[in-house]
Tab-separated table of C-alpha atoms and ligand atoms in Angstrom:
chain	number	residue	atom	x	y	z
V	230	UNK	CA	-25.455	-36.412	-44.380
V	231	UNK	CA	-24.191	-33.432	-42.872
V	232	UNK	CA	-20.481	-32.682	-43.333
V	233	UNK	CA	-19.964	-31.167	-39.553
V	234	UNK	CA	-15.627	-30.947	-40.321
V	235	UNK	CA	-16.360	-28.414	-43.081
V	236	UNK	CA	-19.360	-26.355	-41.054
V	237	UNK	CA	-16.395	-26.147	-37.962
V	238	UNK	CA	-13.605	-25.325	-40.572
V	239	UNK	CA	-11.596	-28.157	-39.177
V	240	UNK	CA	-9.964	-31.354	-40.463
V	241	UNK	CA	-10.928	-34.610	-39.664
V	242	UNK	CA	-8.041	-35.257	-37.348
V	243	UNK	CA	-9.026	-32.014	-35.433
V	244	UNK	CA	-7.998	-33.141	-31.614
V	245	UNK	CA	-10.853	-31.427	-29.104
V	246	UNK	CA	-9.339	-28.678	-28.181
V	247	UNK	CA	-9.277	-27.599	-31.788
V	248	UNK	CA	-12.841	-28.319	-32.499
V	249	UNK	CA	-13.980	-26.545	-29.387
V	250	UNK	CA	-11.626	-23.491	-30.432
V	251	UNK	CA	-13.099	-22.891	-33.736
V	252	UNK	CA	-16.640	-23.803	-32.629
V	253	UNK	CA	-15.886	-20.750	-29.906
V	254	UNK	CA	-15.032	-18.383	-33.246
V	255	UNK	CA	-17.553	-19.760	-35.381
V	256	UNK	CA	-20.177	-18.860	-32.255
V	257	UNK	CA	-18.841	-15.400	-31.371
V	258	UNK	CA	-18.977	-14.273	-35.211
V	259	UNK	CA	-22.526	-15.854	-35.817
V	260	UNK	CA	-23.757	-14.795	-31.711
V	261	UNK	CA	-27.696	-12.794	-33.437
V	262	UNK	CA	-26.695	-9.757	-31.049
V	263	UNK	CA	-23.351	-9.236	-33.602
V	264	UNK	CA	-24.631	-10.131	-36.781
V	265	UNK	CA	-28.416	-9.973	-36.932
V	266	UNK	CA	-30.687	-11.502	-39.722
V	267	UNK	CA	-31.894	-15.293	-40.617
V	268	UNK	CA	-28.938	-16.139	-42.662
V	269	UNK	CA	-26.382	-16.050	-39.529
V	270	UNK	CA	-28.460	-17.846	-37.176
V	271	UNK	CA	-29.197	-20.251	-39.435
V	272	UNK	CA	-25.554	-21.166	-39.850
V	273	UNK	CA	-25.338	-20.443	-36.027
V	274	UNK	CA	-27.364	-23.307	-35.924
V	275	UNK	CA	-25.615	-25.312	-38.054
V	276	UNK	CA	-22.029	-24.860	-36.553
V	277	UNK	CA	-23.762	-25.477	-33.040
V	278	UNK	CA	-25.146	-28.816	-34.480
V	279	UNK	CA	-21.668	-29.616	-35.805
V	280	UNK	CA	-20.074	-29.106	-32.235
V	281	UNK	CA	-23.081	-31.205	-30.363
V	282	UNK	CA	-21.965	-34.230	-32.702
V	283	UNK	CA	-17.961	-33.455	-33.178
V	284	UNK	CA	-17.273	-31.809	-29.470
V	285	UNK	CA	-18.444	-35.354	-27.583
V	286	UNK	CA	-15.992	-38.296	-28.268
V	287	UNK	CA	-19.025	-41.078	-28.926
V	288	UNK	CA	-21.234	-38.708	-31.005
V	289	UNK	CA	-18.033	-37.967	-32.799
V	290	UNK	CA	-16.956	-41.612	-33.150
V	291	UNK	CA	-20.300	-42.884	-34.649
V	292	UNK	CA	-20.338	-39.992	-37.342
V	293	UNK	CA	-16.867	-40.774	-38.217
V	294	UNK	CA	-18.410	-44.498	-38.779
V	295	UNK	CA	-20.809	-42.602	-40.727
V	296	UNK	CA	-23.838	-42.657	-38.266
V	297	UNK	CA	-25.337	-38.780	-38.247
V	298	UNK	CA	-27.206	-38.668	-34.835
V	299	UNK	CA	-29.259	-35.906	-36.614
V	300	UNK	CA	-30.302	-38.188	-39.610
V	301	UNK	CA	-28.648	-35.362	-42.177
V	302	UNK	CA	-31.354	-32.945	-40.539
V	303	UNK	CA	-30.508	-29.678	-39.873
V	304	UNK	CA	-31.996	-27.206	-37.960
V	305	UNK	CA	-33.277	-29.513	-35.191
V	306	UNK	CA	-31.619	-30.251	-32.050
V	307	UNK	CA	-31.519	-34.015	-30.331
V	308	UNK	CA	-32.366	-34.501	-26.840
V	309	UNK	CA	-29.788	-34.241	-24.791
V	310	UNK	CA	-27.860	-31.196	-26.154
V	311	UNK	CA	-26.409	-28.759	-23.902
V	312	UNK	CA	-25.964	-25.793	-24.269
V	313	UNK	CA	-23.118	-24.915	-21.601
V	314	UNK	CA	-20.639	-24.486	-24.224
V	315	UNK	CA	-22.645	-21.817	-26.152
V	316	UNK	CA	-23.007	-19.793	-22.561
V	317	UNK	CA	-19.239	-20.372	-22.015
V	318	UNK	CA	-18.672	-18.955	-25.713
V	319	UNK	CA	-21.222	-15.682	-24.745
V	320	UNK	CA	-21.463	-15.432	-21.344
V	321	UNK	CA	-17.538	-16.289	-20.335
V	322	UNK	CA	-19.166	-19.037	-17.624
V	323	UNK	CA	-17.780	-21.738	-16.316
V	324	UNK	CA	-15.270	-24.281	-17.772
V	325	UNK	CA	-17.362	-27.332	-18.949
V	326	UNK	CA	-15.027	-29.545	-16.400
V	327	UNK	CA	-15.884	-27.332	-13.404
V	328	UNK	CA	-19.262	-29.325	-13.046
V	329	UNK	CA	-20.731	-31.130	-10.140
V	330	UNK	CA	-20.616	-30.591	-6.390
V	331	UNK	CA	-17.642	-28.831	-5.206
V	332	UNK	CA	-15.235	-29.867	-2.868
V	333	UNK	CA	-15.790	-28.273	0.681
V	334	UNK	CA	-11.804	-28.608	1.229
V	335	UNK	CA	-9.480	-25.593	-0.060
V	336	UNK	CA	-6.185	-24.786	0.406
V	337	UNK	CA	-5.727	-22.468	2.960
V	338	UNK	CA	-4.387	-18.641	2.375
V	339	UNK	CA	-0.682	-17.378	2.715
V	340	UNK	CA	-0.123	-15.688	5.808
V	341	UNK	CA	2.584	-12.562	6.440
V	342	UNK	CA	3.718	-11.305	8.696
V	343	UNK	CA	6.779	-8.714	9.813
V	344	UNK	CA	9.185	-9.708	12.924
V	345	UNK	CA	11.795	-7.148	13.983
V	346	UNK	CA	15.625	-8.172	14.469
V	347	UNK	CA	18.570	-6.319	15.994
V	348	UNK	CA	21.334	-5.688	13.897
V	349	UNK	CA	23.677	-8.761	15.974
V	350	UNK	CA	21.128	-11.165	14.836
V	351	UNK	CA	21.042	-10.068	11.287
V	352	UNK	CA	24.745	-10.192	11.197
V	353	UNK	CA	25.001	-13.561	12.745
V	354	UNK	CA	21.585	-15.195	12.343
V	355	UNK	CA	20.058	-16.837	15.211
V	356	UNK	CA	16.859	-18.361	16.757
V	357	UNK	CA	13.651	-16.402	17.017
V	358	UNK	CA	10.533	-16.868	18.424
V	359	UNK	CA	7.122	-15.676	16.676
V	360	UNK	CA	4.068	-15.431	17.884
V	361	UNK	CA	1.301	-16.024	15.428
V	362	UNK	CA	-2.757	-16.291	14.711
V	363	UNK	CA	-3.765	-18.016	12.239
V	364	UNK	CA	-6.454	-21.043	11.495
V	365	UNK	CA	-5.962	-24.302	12.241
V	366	UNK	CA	-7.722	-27.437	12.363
V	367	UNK	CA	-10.780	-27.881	14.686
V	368	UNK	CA	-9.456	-30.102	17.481
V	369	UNK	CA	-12.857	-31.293	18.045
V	370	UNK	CA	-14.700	-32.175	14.812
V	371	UNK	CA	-11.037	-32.748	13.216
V	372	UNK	CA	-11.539	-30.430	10.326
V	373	UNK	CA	-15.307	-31.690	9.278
V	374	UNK	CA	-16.989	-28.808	10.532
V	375	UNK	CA	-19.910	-31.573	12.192
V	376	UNK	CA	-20.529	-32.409	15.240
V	377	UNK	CA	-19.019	-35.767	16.604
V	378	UNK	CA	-21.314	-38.479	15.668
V	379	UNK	CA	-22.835	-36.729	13.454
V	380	UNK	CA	-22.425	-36.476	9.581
V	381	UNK	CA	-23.899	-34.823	6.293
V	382	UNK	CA	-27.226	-35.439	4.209
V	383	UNK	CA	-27.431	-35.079	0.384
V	384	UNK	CA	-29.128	-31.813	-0.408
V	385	UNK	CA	-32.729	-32.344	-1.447
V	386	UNK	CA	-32.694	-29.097	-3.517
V	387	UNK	CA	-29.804	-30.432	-6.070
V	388	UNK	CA	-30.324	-34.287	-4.991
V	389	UNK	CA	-26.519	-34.295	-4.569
V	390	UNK	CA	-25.592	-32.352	-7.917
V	391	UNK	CA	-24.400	-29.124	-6.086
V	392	UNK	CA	-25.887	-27.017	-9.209
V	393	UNK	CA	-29.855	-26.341	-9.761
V	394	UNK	CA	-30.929	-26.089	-13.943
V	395	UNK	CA	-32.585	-23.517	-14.722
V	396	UNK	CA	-34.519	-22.877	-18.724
V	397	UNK	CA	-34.355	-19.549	-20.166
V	398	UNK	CA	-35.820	-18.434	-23.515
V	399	UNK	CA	-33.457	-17.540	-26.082
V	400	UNK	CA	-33.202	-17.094	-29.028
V	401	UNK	CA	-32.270	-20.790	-29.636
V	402	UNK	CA	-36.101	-21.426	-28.214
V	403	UNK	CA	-35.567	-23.127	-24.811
V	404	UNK	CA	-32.053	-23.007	-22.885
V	405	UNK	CA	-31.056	-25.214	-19.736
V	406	UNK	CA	-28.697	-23.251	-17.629
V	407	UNK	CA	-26.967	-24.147	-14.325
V	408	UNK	CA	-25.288	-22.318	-10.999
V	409	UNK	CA	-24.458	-24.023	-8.004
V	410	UNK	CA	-26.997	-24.419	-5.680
V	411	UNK	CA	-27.947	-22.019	-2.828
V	412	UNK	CA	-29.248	-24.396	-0.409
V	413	UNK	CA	-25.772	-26.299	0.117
V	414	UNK	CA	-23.506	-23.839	-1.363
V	415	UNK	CA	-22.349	-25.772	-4.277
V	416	UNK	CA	-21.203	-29.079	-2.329
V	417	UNK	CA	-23.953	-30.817	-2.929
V	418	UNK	CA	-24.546	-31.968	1.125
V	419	UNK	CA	-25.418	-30.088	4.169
V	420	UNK	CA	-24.001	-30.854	7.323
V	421	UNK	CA	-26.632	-31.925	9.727
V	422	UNK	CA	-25.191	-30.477	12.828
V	423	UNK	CA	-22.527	-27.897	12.747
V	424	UNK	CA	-19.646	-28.352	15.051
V	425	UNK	CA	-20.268	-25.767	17.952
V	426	UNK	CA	-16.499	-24.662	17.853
V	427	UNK	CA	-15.828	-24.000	14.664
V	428	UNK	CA	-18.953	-22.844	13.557
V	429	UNK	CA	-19.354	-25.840	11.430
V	430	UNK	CA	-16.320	-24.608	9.388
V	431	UNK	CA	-13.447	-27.397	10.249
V	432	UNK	CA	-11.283	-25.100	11.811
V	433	UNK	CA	-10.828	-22.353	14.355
V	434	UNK	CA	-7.865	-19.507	15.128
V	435	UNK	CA	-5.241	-19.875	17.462
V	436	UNK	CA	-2.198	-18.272	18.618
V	437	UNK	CA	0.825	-20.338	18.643
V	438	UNK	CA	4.879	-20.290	18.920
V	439	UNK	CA	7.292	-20.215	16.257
V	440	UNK	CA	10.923	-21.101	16.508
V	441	UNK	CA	12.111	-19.488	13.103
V	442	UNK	CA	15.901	-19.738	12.493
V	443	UNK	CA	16.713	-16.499	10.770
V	444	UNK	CA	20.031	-16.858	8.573
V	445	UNK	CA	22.633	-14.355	8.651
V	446	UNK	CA	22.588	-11.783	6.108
V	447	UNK	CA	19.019	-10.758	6.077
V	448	UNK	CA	17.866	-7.221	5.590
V	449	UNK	CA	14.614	-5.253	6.173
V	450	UNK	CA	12.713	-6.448	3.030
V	451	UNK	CA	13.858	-10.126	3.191
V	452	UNK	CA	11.388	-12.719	3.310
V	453	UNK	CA	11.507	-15.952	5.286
V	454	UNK	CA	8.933	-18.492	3.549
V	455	UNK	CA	7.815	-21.240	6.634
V	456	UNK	CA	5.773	-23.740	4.141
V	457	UNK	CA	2.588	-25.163	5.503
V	458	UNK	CA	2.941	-22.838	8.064
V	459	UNK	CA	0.085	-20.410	7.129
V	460	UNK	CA	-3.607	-20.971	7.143
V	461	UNK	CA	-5.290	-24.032	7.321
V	462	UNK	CA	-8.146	-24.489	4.837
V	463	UNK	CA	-12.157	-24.711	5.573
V	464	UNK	CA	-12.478	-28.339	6.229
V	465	UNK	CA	-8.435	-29.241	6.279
V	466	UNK	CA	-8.025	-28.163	3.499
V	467	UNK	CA	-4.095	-27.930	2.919
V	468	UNK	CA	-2.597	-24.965	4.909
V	469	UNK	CA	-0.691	-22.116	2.850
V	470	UNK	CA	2.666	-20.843	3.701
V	471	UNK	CA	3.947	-18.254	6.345
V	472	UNK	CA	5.935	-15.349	5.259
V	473	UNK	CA	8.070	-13.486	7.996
V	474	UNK	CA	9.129	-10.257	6.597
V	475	UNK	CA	12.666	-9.233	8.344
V	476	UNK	CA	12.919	-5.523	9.933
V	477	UNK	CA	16.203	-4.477	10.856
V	478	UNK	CA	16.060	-2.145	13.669
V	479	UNK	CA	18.384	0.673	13.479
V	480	UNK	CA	21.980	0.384	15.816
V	481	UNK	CA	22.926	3.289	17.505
V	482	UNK	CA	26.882	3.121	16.464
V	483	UNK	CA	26.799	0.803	13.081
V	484	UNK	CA	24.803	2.085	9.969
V	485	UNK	CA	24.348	-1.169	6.822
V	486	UNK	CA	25.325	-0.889	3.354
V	487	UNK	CA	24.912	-3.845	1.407
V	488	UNK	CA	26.719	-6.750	4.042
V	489	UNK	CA	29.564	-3.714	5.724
V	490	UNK	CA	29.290	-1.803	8.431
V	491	UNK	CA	29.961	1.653	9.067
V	492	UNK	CA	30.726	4.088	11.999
V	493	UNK	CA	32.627	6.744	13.340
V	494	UNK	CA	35.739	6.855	15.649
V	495	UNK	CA	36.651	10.173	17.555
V	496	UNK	CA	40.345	10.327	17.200
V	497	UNK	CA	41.880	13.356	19.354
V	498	UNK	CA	44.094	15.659	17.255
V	499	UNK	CA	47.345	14.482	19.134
V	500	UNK	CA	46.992	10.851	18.705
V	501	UNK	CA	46.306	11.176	15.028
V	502	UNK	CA	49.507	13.256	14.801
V	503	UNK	CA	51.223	11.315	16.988
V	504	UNK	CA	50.249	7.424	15.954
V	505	UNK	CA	47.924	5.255	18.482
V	506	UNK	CA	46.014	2.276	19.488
V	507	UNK	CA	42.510	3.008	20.042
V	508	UNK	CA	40.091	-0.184	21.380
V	509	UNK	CA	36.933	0.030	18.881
V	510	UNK	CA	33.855	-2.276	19.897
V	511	UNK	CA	32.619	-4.462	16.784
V	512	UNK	CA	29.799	-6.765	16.833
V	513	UNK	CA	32.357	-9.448	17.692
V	514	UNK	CA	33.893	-7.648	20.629
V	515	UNK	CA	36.255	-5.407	21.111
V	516	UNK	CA	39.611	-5.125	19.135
V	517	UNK	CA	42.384	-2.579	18.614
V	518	UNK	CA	43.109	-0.027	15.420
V	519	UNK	CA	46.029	0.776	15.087
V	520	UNK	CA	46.651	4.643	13.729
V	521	UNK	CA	49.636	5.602	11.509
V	522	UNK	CA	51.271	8.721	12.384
V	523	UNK	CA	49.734	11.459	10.346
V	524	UNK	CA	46.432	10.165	10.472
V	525	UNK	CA	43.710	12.387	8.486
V	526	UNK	CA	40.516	13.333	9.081
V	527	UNK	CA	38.454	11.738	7.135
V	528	UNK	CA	40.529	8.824	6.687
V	529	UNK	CA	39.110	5.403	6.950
V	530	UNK	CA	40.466	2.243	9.123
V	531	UNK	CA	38.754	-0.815	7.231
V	532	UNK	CA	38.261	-4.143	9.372
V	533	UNK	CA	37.704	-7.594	7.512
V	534	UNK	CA	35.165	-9.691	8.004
V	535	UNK	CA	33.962	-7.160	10.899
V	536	UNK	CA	30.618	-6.545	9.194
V	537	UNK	CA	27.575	-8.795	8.332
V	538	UNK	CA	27.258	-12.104	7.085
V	539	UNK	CA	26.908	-12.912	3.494
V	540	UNK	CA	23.534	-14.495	2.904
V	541	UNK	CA	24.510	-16.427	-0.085
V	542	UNK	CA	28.128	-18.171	-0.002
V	543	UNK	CA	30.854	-17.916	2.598
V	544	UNK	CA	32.304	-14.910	4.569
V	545	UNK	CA	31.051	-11.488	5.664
V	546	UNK	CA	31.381	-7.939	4.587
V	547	UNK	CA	33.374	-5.087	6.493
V	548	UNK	CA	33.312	-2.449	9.209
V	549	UNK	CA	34.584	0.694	7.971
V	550	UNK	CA	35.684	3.065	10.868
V	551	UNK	CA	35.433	6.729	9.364
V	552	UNK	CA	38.066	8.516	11.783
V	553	UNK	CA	36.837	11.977	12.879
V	554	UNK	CA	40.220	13.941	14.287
V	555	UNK	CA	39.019	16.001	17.242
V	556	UNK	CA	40.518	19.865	17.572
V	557	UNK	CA	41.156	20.812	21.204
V	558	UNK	CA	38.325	23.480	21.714
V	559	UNK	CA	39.755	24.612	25.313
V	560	UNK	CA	43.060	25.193	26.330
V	561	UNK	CA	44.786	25.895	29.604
V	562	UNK	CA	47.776	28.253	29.416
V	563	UNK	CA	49.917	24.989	29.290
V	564	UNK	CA	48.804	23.695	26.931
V	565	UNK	CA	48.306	26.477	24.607
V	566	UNK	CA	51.725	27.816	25.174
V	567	UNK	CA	52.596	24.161	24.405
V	568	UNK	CA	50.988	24.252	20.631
V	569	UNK	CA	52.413	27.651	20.711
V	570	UNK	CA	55.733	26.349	20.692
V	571	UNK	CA	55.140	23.807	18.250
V	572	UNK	CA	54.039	25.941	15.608
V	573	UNK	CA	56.948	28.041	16.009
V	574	UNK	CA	59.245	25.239	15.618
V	575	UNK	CA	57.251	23.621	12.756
V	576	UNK	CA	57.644	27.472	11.071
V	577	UNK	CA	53.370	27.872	11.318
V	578	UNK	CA	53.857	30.985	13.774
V	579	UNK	CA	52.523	33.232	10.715
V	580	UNK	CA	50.372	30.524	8.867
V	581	UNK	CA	49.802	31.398	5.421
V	582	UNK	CA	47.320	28.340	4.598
V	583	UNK	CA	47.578	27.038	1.241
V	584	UNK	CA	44.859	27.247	-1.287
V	585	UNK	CA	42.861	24.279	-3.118
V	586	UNK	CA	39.935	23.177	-4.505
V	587	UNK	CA	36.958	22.153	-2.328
V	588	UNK	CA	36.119	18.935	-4.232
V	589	UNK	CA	38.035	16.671	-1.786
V	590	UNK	CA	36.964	18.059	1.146
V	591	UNK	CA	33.702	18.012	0.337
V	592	UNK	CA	33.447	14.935	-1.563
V	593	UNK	CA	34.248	12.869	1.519
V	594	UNK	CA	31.596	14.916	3.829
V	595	UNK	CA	29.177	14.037	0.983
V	596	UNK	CA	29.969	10.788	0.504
V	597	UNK	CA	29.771	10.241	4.970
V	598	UNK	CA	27.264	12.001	4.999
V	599	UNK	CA	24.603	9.822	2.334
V	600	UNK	CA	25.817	6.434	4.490
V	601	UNK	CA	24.761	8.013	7.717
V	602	UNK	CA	21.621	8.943	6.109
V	603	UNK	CA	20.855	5.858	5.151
O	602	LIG	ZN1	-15.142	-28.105	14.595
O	603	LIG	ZN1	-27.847	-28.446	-3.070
């Protein structure tokens, strides 16, 4: 009797997936094209034997009981051997499960698409409506892609099978192959009459509304996933999911970073010297800022919870009001002989200026200047 465990190089306990593994390696190493002469495809033979007996559960069971379907011959193969596991091993075919008629129902693709927001309703969140194509089920033959009343035949090419055999010479002698078959695709029935409004394929495009309720806190990049909200499949076959990619379009006073807000606030030169309250419009209305005496340019008036929402957890970020102090540019005789006065009495008739480094200055232009151009 033929001892199949030691031609595989497996114990007897080997579960399947082991035997099929090393009968895979044993079949690539011994495959005539690598390793050419009678020795190897003689043991080719042998370990494919082995496998035919040891890779099916009942063959396997009655040699354990110590019944050799071959009758201790080797070299000779039974009837009913196939060879789809030695094509997988070469050829990288199909998985031995994948057999039979396929199923005309798939899942549907993912659909994406890109909806643009103002900056309020990315702060806040709020109701939006899309507009979007994509397939759906075929109102009239209800996803079966036949006519109503009508139905499907069993392919006579395949008789049902959904794959045609085909033999090939090898170098094993004679080979039975398989691929699906052409005449029904694979499914293994035609449909006699193809729904006219779907083109027999269970479902059709349409435009349709959305209500999508876009959270606050989203950016341009974010991605709102709508499940079962993207293509239907050929012949209802599950739809896939919708993906609504947020744009942000720009705001002509507030530029993002991360969840605060930023802008600018003219200030004129006397105020900022002087102290004020200036109104400022936020996205929540308008409210007042109130400037110390002395204000700088430069300086920066923060406002809690004035920016946009957090996405994840409570609360929202901040506006940040960048004050830009304002130097007259005209004066009447007034008012010039007014600032004329008050550099005399401040002791500035004869400015000197004082000297520094540039860094701060400059630093806080740079530093404006990257958030704007964001
Ligand atoms: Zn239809
Ligand atoms: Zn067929």
């Amino acid at each position: 009797m033929n001892d199949y465990y030691t031609d595989l190089g497996v114990a007897r306990e080997a579960t399947p997936e082991e035997i099929k593994k090393a009968y895979r390696k044993k079949a690539r190493q011994l495959h005539p094209d690598v390793n050419p002469g009678a020795e190897a495809e003689a043991e080719f033979k042998r370990v494919s034997q082995a496998y035919d007996v040891l890779g099916d559960p009942a063959k396997r069971a009655s040699y354990d009981r110590g019944q050799d379907p071959y009758g201790g011959a080797t070299g000779g193969f039974g009837q009913g051997f196939t060879f789809s596991d030695i094509m997988d091993a070469f050829f990288g075919g199909t998985a031995a499960g994948a057999r039979g008629p396929r199923s005309r129902t798939q899942r549907g693709h993912d659909a994406l698409i890109r909806l643009d927001i103002d900056l309020p309703t990315a702060a806040f969140g709020g109701e939006q409506t899309l507009q979007i194509d994509t397939a759906v089920v075929c109102s009239t033959c209800s996803g079966a892609g036949a006519q109503p009343g009508s139905g499907t035949r069993t392919c006579d090419v395949c008789s049902g099978r959904g794959e045609v055999q085909q033999v090939q010479r090898s170098f094993l002698g004679q080979v039975m192959t398989s691929r699906p078959c052409q005449a029904c695709r694979g499914f293994g029935d035609v449909i006699e009459h193809p729904c006219f409004d779907c083109s027999g394929e269970g479902r059709v495009r349409t435009r349709r509304d959305l209500t999508l309720k876009v959270p606050g806190g989203v950016d341009t990049g974010t991605r709102i996933a709508l499940q079962g909200e993207g293509e239907v499949g050929p012949y209802g076959g599950e739809p896939g999911d919708l993906y609504v990619e947020i744009q942000v379009e720009p705001h002509d006073v507030f530029t993002r970073r991360g969840d605060d807000l930023h802008c600018t606030l003219e200030v004129p030169m006397t105020a900022a010297a002087l102290g004020a309250t200036l109104p400022v419009e936020t996205l929540d209305g308008p409210v007042e800022v109130d400037l110390r005496p002395g204000t700088q340019p430069g300086q920066t008036v923060p406002l809690a919870g004035k920016g946009i929402s957090h996405l994840r957890g409570e609360g929202r970020g901040d506006l940040v009001v960048h004050l830009d102090v304002k130097v007259p540019t005209r004066l009447n005789d007034t008012q010039r002989d007014l600032l004329a006065q008050l550099a005399e009495s401040r002791g500035e008739s004869s400015p000197t200026g004082r000297m520094g480094a540039a860094g701060g200055v400059g630093r806080k232009h740079s530093l404006w200047d990257a958030l704007r151009g964001r």
